[in-house]
mmCIF file of C-alpha atoms in Angstrom:
data_model
loop_
_atom_site.group_PDB
_atom_site.id
_atom_site.type_symbol
_atom_site.label_atom_id
_atom_site.label_comp_id
_atom_site.label_asym_id
_atom_site.label_seq_id
_atom_site.Cartn_x
_atom_site.Cartn_y
_atom_site.Cartn_z
ATOM 1 C CA MET A 265 -6.108 22.176 -0.943
ATOM 2 C CA GLU A 266 -5.207 18.621 -1.835
ATOM 3 C CA ARG A 267 -8.021 16.086 -1.939
ATOM 4 C CA LEU A 268 -8.217 13.127 0.446
ATOM 5 C CA TYR A 269 -9.499 9.725 -0.647
ATOM 6 C CA ILE A 270 -11.037 6.595 0.815
ATOM 7 C CA VAL A 271 -10.525 3.613 -1.481
ATOM 8 C CA CYS A 272 -12.697 0.469 -1.300
ATOM 9 C CA VAL A 273 -11.434 -2.812 -2.769
ATOM 10 C CA GLU A 274 -13.843 -5.727 -3.196
ATOM 11 C CA ASP A 275 -14.211 -8.229 -6.035
ATOM 12 C CA GLN A 276 -17.961 -8.781 -5.538
ATOM 13 C CA LYS A 277 -19.680 -5.818 -7.197
ATOM 14 C CA GLU A 278 -22.786 -5.834 -5.005
ATOM 15 C CA VAL A 279 -20.675 -5.883 -1.814
ATOM 16 C CA LEU A 280 -18.465 -3.129 -3.229
ATOM 17 C CA ASN A 281 -21.543 -1.032 -3.970
ATOM 18 C CA THR A 282 -22.782 -1.521 -0.396
ATOM 19 C CA ILE A 283 -19.450 -0.453 1.093
ATOM 20 C CA ALA A 284 -19.282 2.622 -1.150
ATOM 21 C CA GLN A 285 -22.901 3.529 -0.391
ATOM 22 C CA GLN A 286 -22.236 3.336 3.350
ATOM 23 C CA LEU A 287 -19.056 5.400 3.004
ATOM 24 C CA SER A 288 -20.903 8.039 0.978
ATOM 25 C CA TYR A 289 -21.405 9.654 4.406
ATOM 26 C CA PHE A 290 -17.888 11.100 3.952
ATOM 27 C CA GLU A 291 -18.291 12.309 0.343
ATOM 28 C CA ASP A 292 -18.986 15.965 1.148
ATOM 29 C CA PHE A 293 -15.460 16.121 2.564
ATOM 30 C CA LEU A 294 -13.399 13.643 0.539
ATOM 31 C CA SER A 295 -13.622 11.250 -2.390
ATOM 32 C CA VAL A 296 -14.712 7.622 -2.077
ATOM 33 C CA GLU A 297 -13.414 5.402 -4.894
ATOM 34 C CA GLU A 298 -14.252 1.799 -5.770
ATOM 35 C CA CYS A 299 -11.921 -0.881 -7.167
ATOM 36 C CA GLU A 300 -12.625 -4.535 -7.928
ATOM 37 C CA THR A 301 -9.025 -5.804 -7.644
ATOM 38 C CA ALA A 302 -5.933 -5.014 -5.617
ATOM 39 C CA ASP A 303 -3.996 -4.263 -8.823
ATOM 40 C CA GLU A 304 -6.653 -1.753 -9.884
ATOM 41 C CA ALA A 305 -6.537 -0.168 -6.419
ATOM 42 C CA PHE A 306 -2.736 0.107 -6.442
ATOM 43 C CA GLY A 307 -2.922 1.836 -9.825
ATOM 44 C CA LEU A 308 -5.542 4.231 -8.463
ATOM 45 C CA LEU A 309 -3.396 5.038 -5.425
ATOM 46 C CA GLU A 310 -0.475 5.800 -7.737
ATOM 47 C CA GLN A 311 -2.717 8.061 -9.825
ATOM 48 C CA ILE A 312 -3.975 9.881 -6.710
ATOM 49 C CA GLU A 313 -0.386 10.358 -5.499
ATOM 50 C CA ARG A 314 0.768 11.669 -8.917
ATOM 51 C CA LYS A 315 -1.985 14.335 -8.776
ATOM 52 C CA GLY A 316 -0.613 15.515 -5.435
ATOM 53 C CA ASP A 317 -3.599 14.163 -3.516
ATOM 54 C CA GLN A 318 -3.570 11.616 -0.684
ATOM 55 C CA THR A 319 -5.247 8.335 0.134
ATOM 56 C CA ALA A 320 -6.160 8.377 3.821
ATOM 57 C CA VAL A 321 -7.981 5.057 4.257
ATOM 58 C CA VAL A 322 -8.263 1.826 2.273
ATOM 59 C CA VAL A 323 -10.977 -0.727 3.040
ATOM 60 C CA SER A 324 -10.213 -4.054 1.380
ATOM 61 C CA ASP A 325 -11.615 -7.539 1.202
ATOM 62 C CA HIS A 326 -9.107 -10.326 1.795
ATOM 63 C CA VAL A 327 -10.096 -13.139 -0.577
ATOM 64 C CA MET A 328 -9.804 -11.720 -4.095
ATOM 65 C CA PRO A 329 -8.442 -13.046 -7.377
ATOM 66 C CA GLY A 330 -4.837 -12.161 -8.195
ATOM 67 C CA MET A 331 -3.737 -10.638 -4.910
ATOM 68 C CA THR A 332 -5.241 -11.055 -1.454
ATOM 69 C CA GLY A 333 -6.065 -8.126 0.777
ATOM 70 C CA VAL A 334 -3.154 -9.014 3.065
ATOM 71 C CA GLU A 335 -0.729 -9.116 0.119
ATOM 72 C CA PHE A 336 -2.109 -5.782 -1.097
ATOM 73 C CA PHE A 337 -1.730 -4.159 2.316
ATOM 74 C CA ALA A 338 1.805 -5.552 2.678
ATOM 75 C CA LYS A 339 2.641 -3.973 -0.697
ATOM 76 C CA LEU A 340 1.288 -0.618 0.527
ATOM 77 C CA LYS A 341 3.227 -0.862 3.771
ATOM 78 C CA GLU A 342 6.489 -1.521 1.887
ATOM 79 C CA ASP A 343 5.985 1.422 -0.498
ATOM 80 C CA ALA A 344 7.085 4.679 1.168
ATOM 81 C CA ARG A 345 4.436 6.628 -0.784
ATOM 82 C CA PHE A 346 1.632 4.654 0.874
ATOM 83 C CA SER A 347 3.054 3.470 4.194
ATOM 84 C CA ALA A 348 0.954 6.014 6.128
ATOM 85 C CA VAL A 349 -2.343 4.908 4.547
ATOM 86 C CA ARG A 350 -4.722 3.543 7.176
ATOM 87 C CA LYS A 351 -5.949 0.021 6.408
ATOM 88 C CA ILE A 352 -9.130 -1.910 7.215
ATOM 89 C CA LEU A 353 -9.426 -5.580 6.272
ATOM 90 C CA LEU A 354 -13.115 -6.385 5.743
ATOM 91 C CA THR A 355 -13.634 -10.092 5.234
ATOM 92 C CA GLY A 356 -15.552 -13.155 6.233
ATOM 93 C CA GLN A 357 -13.129 -15.751 4.944
ATOM 94 C CA ALA A 358 -9.760 -14.999 6.513
ATOM 95 C CA THR A 359 -8.206 -17.733 8.605
ATOM 96 C CA HIS A 360 -6.551 -17.194 11.965
ATOM 97 C CA THR A 361 -3.179 -17.316 10.164
ATOM 98 C CA ASP A 362 -4.388 -14.735 7.618
ATOM 99 C CA THR A 363 -5.412 -12.413 10.439
ATOM 100 C CA ILE A 364 -2.051 -12.712 12.193
ATOM 101 C CA ASP A 365 -0.304 -12.119 8.861
ATOM 102 C CA ALA A 366 -2.485 -9.060 8.249
ATOM 103 C CA ILE A 367 -1.408 -7.563 11.550
ATOM 104 C CA ASN A 368 2.262 -8.516 11.476
ATOM 105 C CA ARG A 369 3.170 -8.280 7.788
ATOM 106 C CA ALA A 370 0.624 -5.861 6.370
ATOM 107 C CA GLY A 371 0.174 -3.522 9.337
ATOM 108 C CA ILE A 372 -3.600 -3.345 9.203
ATOM 109 C CA ASP A 373 -5.242 -0.866 11.541
ATOM 110 C CA ASN A 374 -8.567 -2.696 11.847
ATOM 111 C CA TYR A 375 -10.230 -5.969 11.010
ATOM 112 C CA ILE A 376 -13.979 -6.170 10.412
ATOM 113 C CA GLU A 377 -15.782 -9.465 9.844
ATOM 114 C CA LYS A 378 -18.505 -9.865 7.253
ATOM 115 C CA PRO A 379 -21.365 -9.385 7.635
ATOM 116 C CA TRP A 380 -20.711 -6.025 9.247
ATOM 117 C CA LYS A 381 -22.845 -3.249 10.644
ATOM 118 C CA ALA A 382 -22.682 0.044 8.743
ATOM 119 C CA GLU A 383 -22.168 2.048 11.934
ATOM 120 C CA VAL A 384 -19.119 -0.083 12.850
ATOM 121 C CA LEU A 385 -17.544 0.563 9.448
ATOM 122 C CA LEU A 386 -18.320 4.290 9.627
ATOM 123 C CA ASP A 387 -16.949 4.590 13.165
ATOM 124 C CA LYS A 388 -13.705 2.787 12.304
ATOM 125 C CA VAL A 389 -13.187 4.849 9.144
ATOM 126 C CA ALA A 390 -13.816 8.074 11.097
ATOM 127 C CA VAL A 391 -11.205 7.100 13.713
ATOM 128 C CA LEU A 392 -8.626 6.160 11.078
ATOM 129 C CA LEU A 393 -9.353 9.262 9.007
ATOM 130 C CA THR A 394 -8.810 11.380 12.124
ATOM 131 C CA LYS A 395 -5.514 9.630 12.881
ATOM 132 C CA TYR A 396 -4.354 10.005 9.276
ATOM 133 C CA ILE A 397 -5.119 13.738 9.144
ATOM 134 C CA ILE A 398 -3.453 14.536 12.467
ATOM 135 C CA HIS A 399 -0.370 12.367 11.863
ATOM 136 C CA ALA A 400 0.028 13.811 8.343
ATOM 137 C CA GLY A 401 -0.014 17.326 9.808
ATOM 138 C CA LEU A 402 -3.054 18.351 7.761
ATOM 139 C CA ASP A 403 -5.527 21.003 8.859
ATOM 140 C CA TYR A 404 -8.328 18.987 10.460
ATOM 141 C CA GLN A 405 -10.854 21.837 10.508
ATOM 142 C CA PRO A 406 -12.299 21.296 7.004
ATOM 143 C CA TYR A 407 -13.047 17.662 7.972
ATOM 144 C CA VAL A 408 -14.185 18.131 11.573
ATOM 145 C CA LYS A 409 -17.803 17.135 10.869
ATOM 146 C CA VAL A 410 -16.762 13.595 9.843
ATOM 147 C CA LEU A 411 -13.866 13.037 12.225
ATOM 148 C CA ASP A 412 -14.067 11.023 15.411
ATOM 149 C CA LYS A 413 -14.294 13.666 18.128
ATOM 150 C CA GLN A 414 -12.770 11.586 20.948
ATOM 151 C CA THR A 415 -9.804 10.535 18.802
ATOM 152 C CA LEU A 416 -9.331 14.125 17.658
ATOM 153 C CA PHE A 417 -9.420 15.381 21.246
ATOM 154 C CA ASP A 418 -6.968 12.702 22.407
ATOM 155 C CA LEU A 419 -4.526 13.351 19.549
ATOM 156 C CA LEU A 420 -4.632 17.139 19.966
ATOM 157 C CA LYS A 421 -4.206 16.823 23.722
ATOM 158 C CA THR A 422 -1.125 14.591 23.450
ATOM 159 C CA GLY A 423 0.296 16.688 20.627
#
């Protein structure tokens, strides 16, 4: 069975560690990886794809050196290999224009403001993970303990 990944992108190491620690809830079922730049994350996604595995969800900060979170997500959306990846922008410094750009150009699935509550992040990742698995046609049963039950029910009901 191919491995699924959640990738976290954040240039502040202590914030990145917090995100990864909170997402460790999912680690019995998939891999959680940490990257400090968008370029590093894109390279990791390419490496995951080359191994035949899949990245289901990416959680990224917006304001980072080199490439912003919106630019990174737009790059993923434009690349057929990663267009199905579910995206969460986690930031405290995005402007109203940045947010609109994130939705329109980068196709983000969710926006979470810093500081965030761990349960909000976990809930949103669970929903997006569920959507990714069902839309990708993967067997959801090995992941059922960490999927969002209402989303799973709704998606299975509508087929």
